[in-house]
Amino acid sequence: DQQVKQNSPSLSVQEGRISILNCDYTNSMFDYFLWYKKYPAEGPTFLISISSIKDKNEDGRFTVFLNKSAKHLSLHIVPSQPGDSAVYFCAANFGNEKLTFGTGTRLTIIP
Amino acid sequence: DVKVTQSSRYLVKRTGEKVFLECVQDMDHENMFWYRQDPGLGLRLIYFSYDVKMKEKGDIPEGYSVSREKKERFSLILESASTNQTSMYLCASSPSGRTDTQYFGPGTRLTVL
């Protein structure tokens, strides 16, 4: 049972435009959400997070939005750059250190 | 800089062999984790440890065991490797809070023939 879902396996975006990556979850107990980025042959690296008491968190070009009623979060990257090409995983947790990850979205930025 | 290292980048083993995957972190983190990454399934937690000699099962512990004798080292053991354990294995560590960032190693690509 996939509690965290990323329904788009891949996404291509023109350089300079906005990239929007989506994530849905089913477990209403989740109260902390994260995005990780993964380049080939490297481990995932933390990008940005959001607590369920907020609906938006910004860090430079990256913004995460949380819609608790829809159990949906999204990551916006503006403007998109070639170095943003990677696989993006959303993750969620509650209660302990265990993270539940989504299946990932491969983002390709077209120069 | 946090560093998480894994003993091998690539490993090829035969069905039935006992396999050890080693992970070492240099930041005195309390928590350590083992995940596997498979296409279309994302990262799935196998086991995690929140202290020396302490462990908890993750979502897919079957066929695996772990050992944490020292704080900096967390080992994943495949007692009798099977072809369905061919995967990318990722180790991570984090401080002690549940919202603390997990830092990942580069991964070990294990192929079981």
Tab-separated table of C-alpha atoms in Angstrom:
chain	number	residue	atom	x	y	z
A	1	ASP	CA	0.000	0.000	0.000
A	2	GLN	CA	1.723	3.165	-1.237
A	3	GLN	CA	1.006	5.831	1.364
A	4	VAL	CA	2.970	8.507	-0.504
A	5	LYS	CA	2.463	8.741	-4.247
A	6	GLN	CA	4.115	10.670	-7.030
A	7	ASN	CA	1.928	10.035	-10.027
A	8	SER	CA	4.236	11.566	-12.629
A	9	PRO	CA	7.293	9.372	-13.204
A	10	SER	CA	8.872	12.057	-15.385
A	11	LEU	CA	8.599	15.728	-16.228
A	12	SER	CA	10.375	17.907	-18.800
A	13	VAL	CA	10.558	21.675	-18.417
A	14	GLN	CA	12.222	24.409	-20.428
A	15	GLU	CA	15.121	26.187	-18.731
A	16	GLY	CA	13.948	29.375	-17.021
A	17	ARG	CA	10.337	28.191	-16.659
A	18	ILE	CA	8.618	26.896	-13.524
A	19	SER	CA	8.859	23.220	-12.579
A	20	ILE	CA	6.000	21.850	-10.485
A	21	LEU	CA	6.360	18.425	-8.904
A	22	ASN	CA	3.385	16.868	-7.160
A	23	CYS	CA	2.935	14.416	-4.320
A	24	ASP	CA	-0.176	12.899	-2.719
A	25	TYR	CA	-0.451	11.044	0.543
A	26	THR	CA	-3.146	8.905	2.106
A	27	ASN	CA	-2.184	8.778	5.793
A	28	SER	CA	-3.719	11.750	7.621
A	29	MET	CA	-1.342	11.161	10.539
A	30	PHE	CA	1.618	12.479	8.536
A	31	ASP	CA	2.622	15.874	9.909
A	32	TYR	CA	6.052	16.553	8.447
A	33	PHE	CA	6.960	16.472	4.771
A	34	LEU	CA	10.249	16.670	2.914
A	35	TRP	CA	11.650	16.768	-0.591
A	36	TYR	CA	14.897	15.060	-1.528
A	37	LYS	CA	16.828	15.340	-4.773
A	38	LYS	CA	18.910	12.531	-6.244
A	39	TYR	CA	21.538	12.652	-8.979
A	40	PRO	CA	22.664	9.415	-10.672
A	41	ALA	CA	25.327	7.497	-8.712
A	42	GLU	CA	24.788	9.668	-5.614
A	43	GLY	CA	22.625	9.344	-2.543
A	44	PRO	CA	19.560	11.590	-2.111
A	45	THR	CA	20.171	15.019	-0.604
A	46	PHE	CA	17.692	17.014	1.447
A	47	LEU	CA	16.104	19.944	-0.371
A	48	ILE	CA	13.280	21.488	1.648
A	49	SER	CA	10.705	20.541	4.270
A	50	ILE	CA	7.380	21.702	5.671
A	51	SER	CA	5.505	21.082	8.880
A	52	SER	CA	1.743	20.507	8.803
A	53	ILE	CA	1.194	23.721	10.779
A	54	LYS	CA	2.258	25.656	7.676
A	55	ASP	CA	0.956	25.708	4.133
A	56	LYS	CA	4.032	27.153	2.436
A	57	ASN	CA	7.779	27.148	2.910
A	58	GLU	CA	10.293	28.936	0.700
A	59	ASP	CA	14.034	28.551	0.255
A	60	GLY	CA	15.507	30.502	-2.620
A	61	ARG	CA	14.205	29.100	-5.902
A	62	PHE	CA	12.362	26.281	-4.121
A	63	THR	CA	8.901	26.539	-2.563
A	64	VAL	CA	6.866	23.726	-1.079
A	65	PHE	CA	3.088	24.043	-0.751
A	66	LEU	CA	0.975	21.840	1.502
A	67	ASN	CA	-2.771	21.352	1.121
A	68	LYS	CA	-3.808	19.245	4.104
A	69	SER	CA	-7.462	18.939	3.157
A	70	ALA	CA	-6.476	17.488	-0.225
A	71	LYS	CA	-3.518	15.536	1.244
A	72	HIS	CA	-1.361	17.036	-1.453
A	73	LEU	CA	1.983	18.773	-1.565
A	74	SER	CA	3.898	20.310	-4.406
A	75	LEU	CA	7.405	21.561	-5.037
A	76	HIS	CA	7.862	24.636	-7.231
A	77	ILE	CA	11.239	25.462	-8.742
A	78	VAL	CA	11.524	28.929	-10.245
A	79	PRO	CA	13.391	29.529	-12.462
A	80	SER	CA	14.401	26.023	-13.486
A	81	GLN	CA	18.081	25.486	-14.247
A	82	PRO	CA	19.924	22.637	-15.996
A	83	GLY	CA	21.467	21.576	-12.674
A	84	ASP	CA	17.955	20.871	-11.381
A	85	SER	CA	17.738	17.804	-13.637
A	86	ALA	CA	17.499	14.936	-11.148
A	87	VAL	CA	15.041	12.542	-9.538
A	88	TYR	CA	12.914	14.174	-6.829
A	89	PHE	CA	11.403	12.192	-3.959
A	90	CYS	CA	8.820	13.463	-1.544
A	91	ALA	CA	8.720	11.905	1.919
A	92	ALA	CA	6.510	12.099	4.993
A	93	ASN	CA	6.615	11.107	8.639
A	94	PHE	CA	4.854	11.226	11.979
A	95	GLY	CA	5.678	10.062	15.463
A	96	ASN	CA	9.211	8.789	14.913
A	97	GLU	CA	12.241	9.069	12.650
A	98	LYS	CA	10.879	6.724	9.994
A	99	LEU	CA	10.321	8.369	6.608
A	100	THR	CA	7.883	7.090	3.991
A	101	PHE	CA	9.075	7.989	0.514
A	102	GLY	CA	7.209	8.400	-2.744
A	103	THR	CA	8.205	6.670	-5.969
A	104	GLY	CA	10.071	9.645	-7.409
A	105	THR	CA	9.737	12.000	-10.390
A	106	ARG	CA	12.541	12.390	-12.895
A	107	LEU	CA	12.842	16.076	-13.813
A	108	THR	CA	14.637	17.027	-17.010
A	109	ILE	CA	15.414	20.675	-17.706
A	110	ILE	CA	15.714	21.391	-21.402
A	111	PRO	CA	18.282	24.097	-22.260
B	1	ASP	CA	30.311	18.194	6.251
B	2	VAL	CA	28.414	15.060	7.139
B	3	LYS	CA	29.897	12.005	5.531
B	4	VAL	CA	28.179	8.663	5.135
B	5	THR	CA	30.265	6.025	3.418
B	6	GLN	CA	29.271	2.603	2.150
B	7	SER	CA	31.806	-0.175	1.786
B	8	SER	CA	31.193	-0.946	-1.893
B	9	ARG	CA	29.681	0.895	-4.843
B	10	TYR	CA	29.044	-2.320	-6.790
B	11	LEU	CA	28.724	-5.888	-5.578
B	12	VAL	CA	27.928	-9.120	-7.418
B	13	LYS	CA	26.965	-12.195	-5.385
B	14	ARG	CA	25.495	-15.616	-6.064
B	15	THR	CA	22.158	-16.926	-4.826
B	16	GLY	CA	22.472	-18.367	-1.350
B	17	GLU	CA	25.579	-16.395	-0.366
B	18	LYS	CA	25.697	-14.403	2.858
B	19	VAL	CA	26.162	-10.720	2.067
B	20	PHE	CA	27.339	-7.917	4.326
B	21	LEU	CA	26.797	-4.269	3.446
B	22	GLU	CA	28.638	-1.825	5.670
B	23	CYS	CA	27.827	1.801	6.403
B	24	VAL	CA	29.868	4.279	8.422
B	25	GLN	CA	28.974	7.842	9.434
B	26	ASP	CA	31.378	10.367	10.907
B	27	MET	CA	29.000	12.841	12.574
B	28	ASP	CA	28.116	11.060	15.806
B	29	HIS	CA	24.506	10.635	14.669
B	30	GLU	CA	22.133	8.638	16.833
B	31	ASN	CA	19.975	7.276	14.006
B	32	MET	CA	20.972	5.107	11.078
B	33	PHE	CA	18.834	3.632	8.315
B	34	TRP	CA	18.955	1.110	5.497
B	35	TYR	CA	16.774	1.583	2.403
B	36	ARG	CA	16.504	-0.107	-0.925
B	37	GLN	CA	15.628	1.762	-4.093
B	38	ASP	CA	13.854	0.024	-6.964
B	39	PRO	CA	12.384	1.489	-10.170
B	40	GLY	CA	8.749	2.439	-9.731
B	41	LEU	CA	8.859	1.744	-5.985
B	42	GLY	CA	10.986	4.605	-4.683
B	43	LEU	CA	12.932	4.213	-1.449
B	44	ARG	CA	11.660	1.632	1.007
B	45	LEU	CA	12.915	1.350	4.570
B	46	ILE	CA	14.374	-2.018	5.520
B	47	TYR	CA	15.589	-1.373	9.089
B	48	PHE	CA	16.609	1.531	11.242
B	49	SER	CA	18.545	1.931	14.458
B	50	TYR	CA	18.171	4.735	16.997
B	51	ASP	CA	21.020	3.668	19.258
B	52	VAL	CA	23.816	1.132	19.565
B	53	LYS	CA	22.416	-2.403	19.657
B	54	MET	CA	18.885	-1.051	19.089
B	55	LYS	CA	17.000	-1.721	15.879
B	56	GLU	CA	13.494	-1.492	14.494
B	57	LYS	CA	11.956	-3.102	11.462
B	58	GLY	CA	11.039	-0.896	8.567
B	59	ASP	CA	8.525	-1.664	5.839
B	60	ILE	CA	10.349	-4.574	4.157
B	61	PRO	CA	12.580	-6.391	6.706
B	62	GLU	CA	12.002	-9.910	5.395
B	63	GLY	CA	15.212	-11.579	4.277
B	64	TYR	CA	17.422	-9.002	6.012
B	65	SER	CA	19.011	-8.488	9.402
B	66	VAL	CA	21.123	-5.658	10.806
B	67	SER	CA	23.860	-5.088	13.329
B	68	ARG	CA	24.912	-1.966	15.173
B	69	GLU	CA	27.749	-2.698	17.578
B	70	LYS	CA	29.277	0.789	17.394
B	71	LYS	CA	27.548	4.130	17.029
B	72	GLU	CA	29.203	5.016	13.727
B	73	ARG	CA	28.652	1.689	11.958
B	74	PHE	CA	25.461	0.018	10.763
B	75	SER	CA	25.593	-3.244	8.830
B	76	LEU	CA	22.940	-4.824	6.640
B	77	ILE	CA	23.089	-8.606	6.330
B	78	LEU	CA	21.463	-10.779	3.708
B	79	GLU	CA	21.605	-14.228	5.310
B	80	SER	CA	20.977	-16.074	2.040
B	81	ALA	CA	20.896	-13.764	-0.953
B	82	SER	CA	18.151	-14.201	-3.524
B	83	THR	CA	17.693	-12.713	-6.986
B	84	ASN	CA	14.813	-10.525	-5.775
B	85	GLN	CA	17.283	-8.758	-3.500
B	86	THR	CA	19.066	-7.307	-6.520
B	87	SER	CA	18.713	-3.600	-5.888
B	88	MET	CA	20.356	-0.299	-4.965
B	89	TYR	CA	20.948	-0.158	-1.207
B	90	LEU	CA	21.197	3.211	0.493
B	91	CYS	CA	22.353	3.927	4.009
B	92	ALA	CA	21.455	7.138	5.855
B	93	SER	CA	22.083	8.729	9.220
B	94	SER	CA	20.482	11.575	11.171
B	95	PRO	CA	20.914	13.229	14.587
B	96	SER	CA	18.255	12.370	17.139
B	97	GLY	CA	15.098	14.376	16.394
B	98	ARG	CA	12.423	13.004	14.077
B	99	THR	CA	12.524	16.103	11.889
B	100	ASP	CA	16.296	16.039	11.588
B	101	THR	CA	17.627	15.697	8.064
B	102	GLN	CA	18.699	12.254	6.943
B	103	TYR	CA	22.081	12.204	5.204
B	104	PHE	CA	22.600	9.487	2.629
B	105	GLY	CA	25.588	7.539	1.438
B	106	PRO	CA	26.251	7.033	-2.288
B	107	GLY	CA	24.596	3.618	-2.410
B	108	THR	CA	25.657	0.051	-3.185
B	109	ARG	CA	24.360	-1.561	-6.359
B	110	LEU	CA	23.947	-5.238	-5.454
B	111	THR	CA	23.376	-7.841	-8.144
B	112	VAL	CA	22.461	-11.377	-7.076
B	113	LEU	CA	22.943	-13.970	-9.816
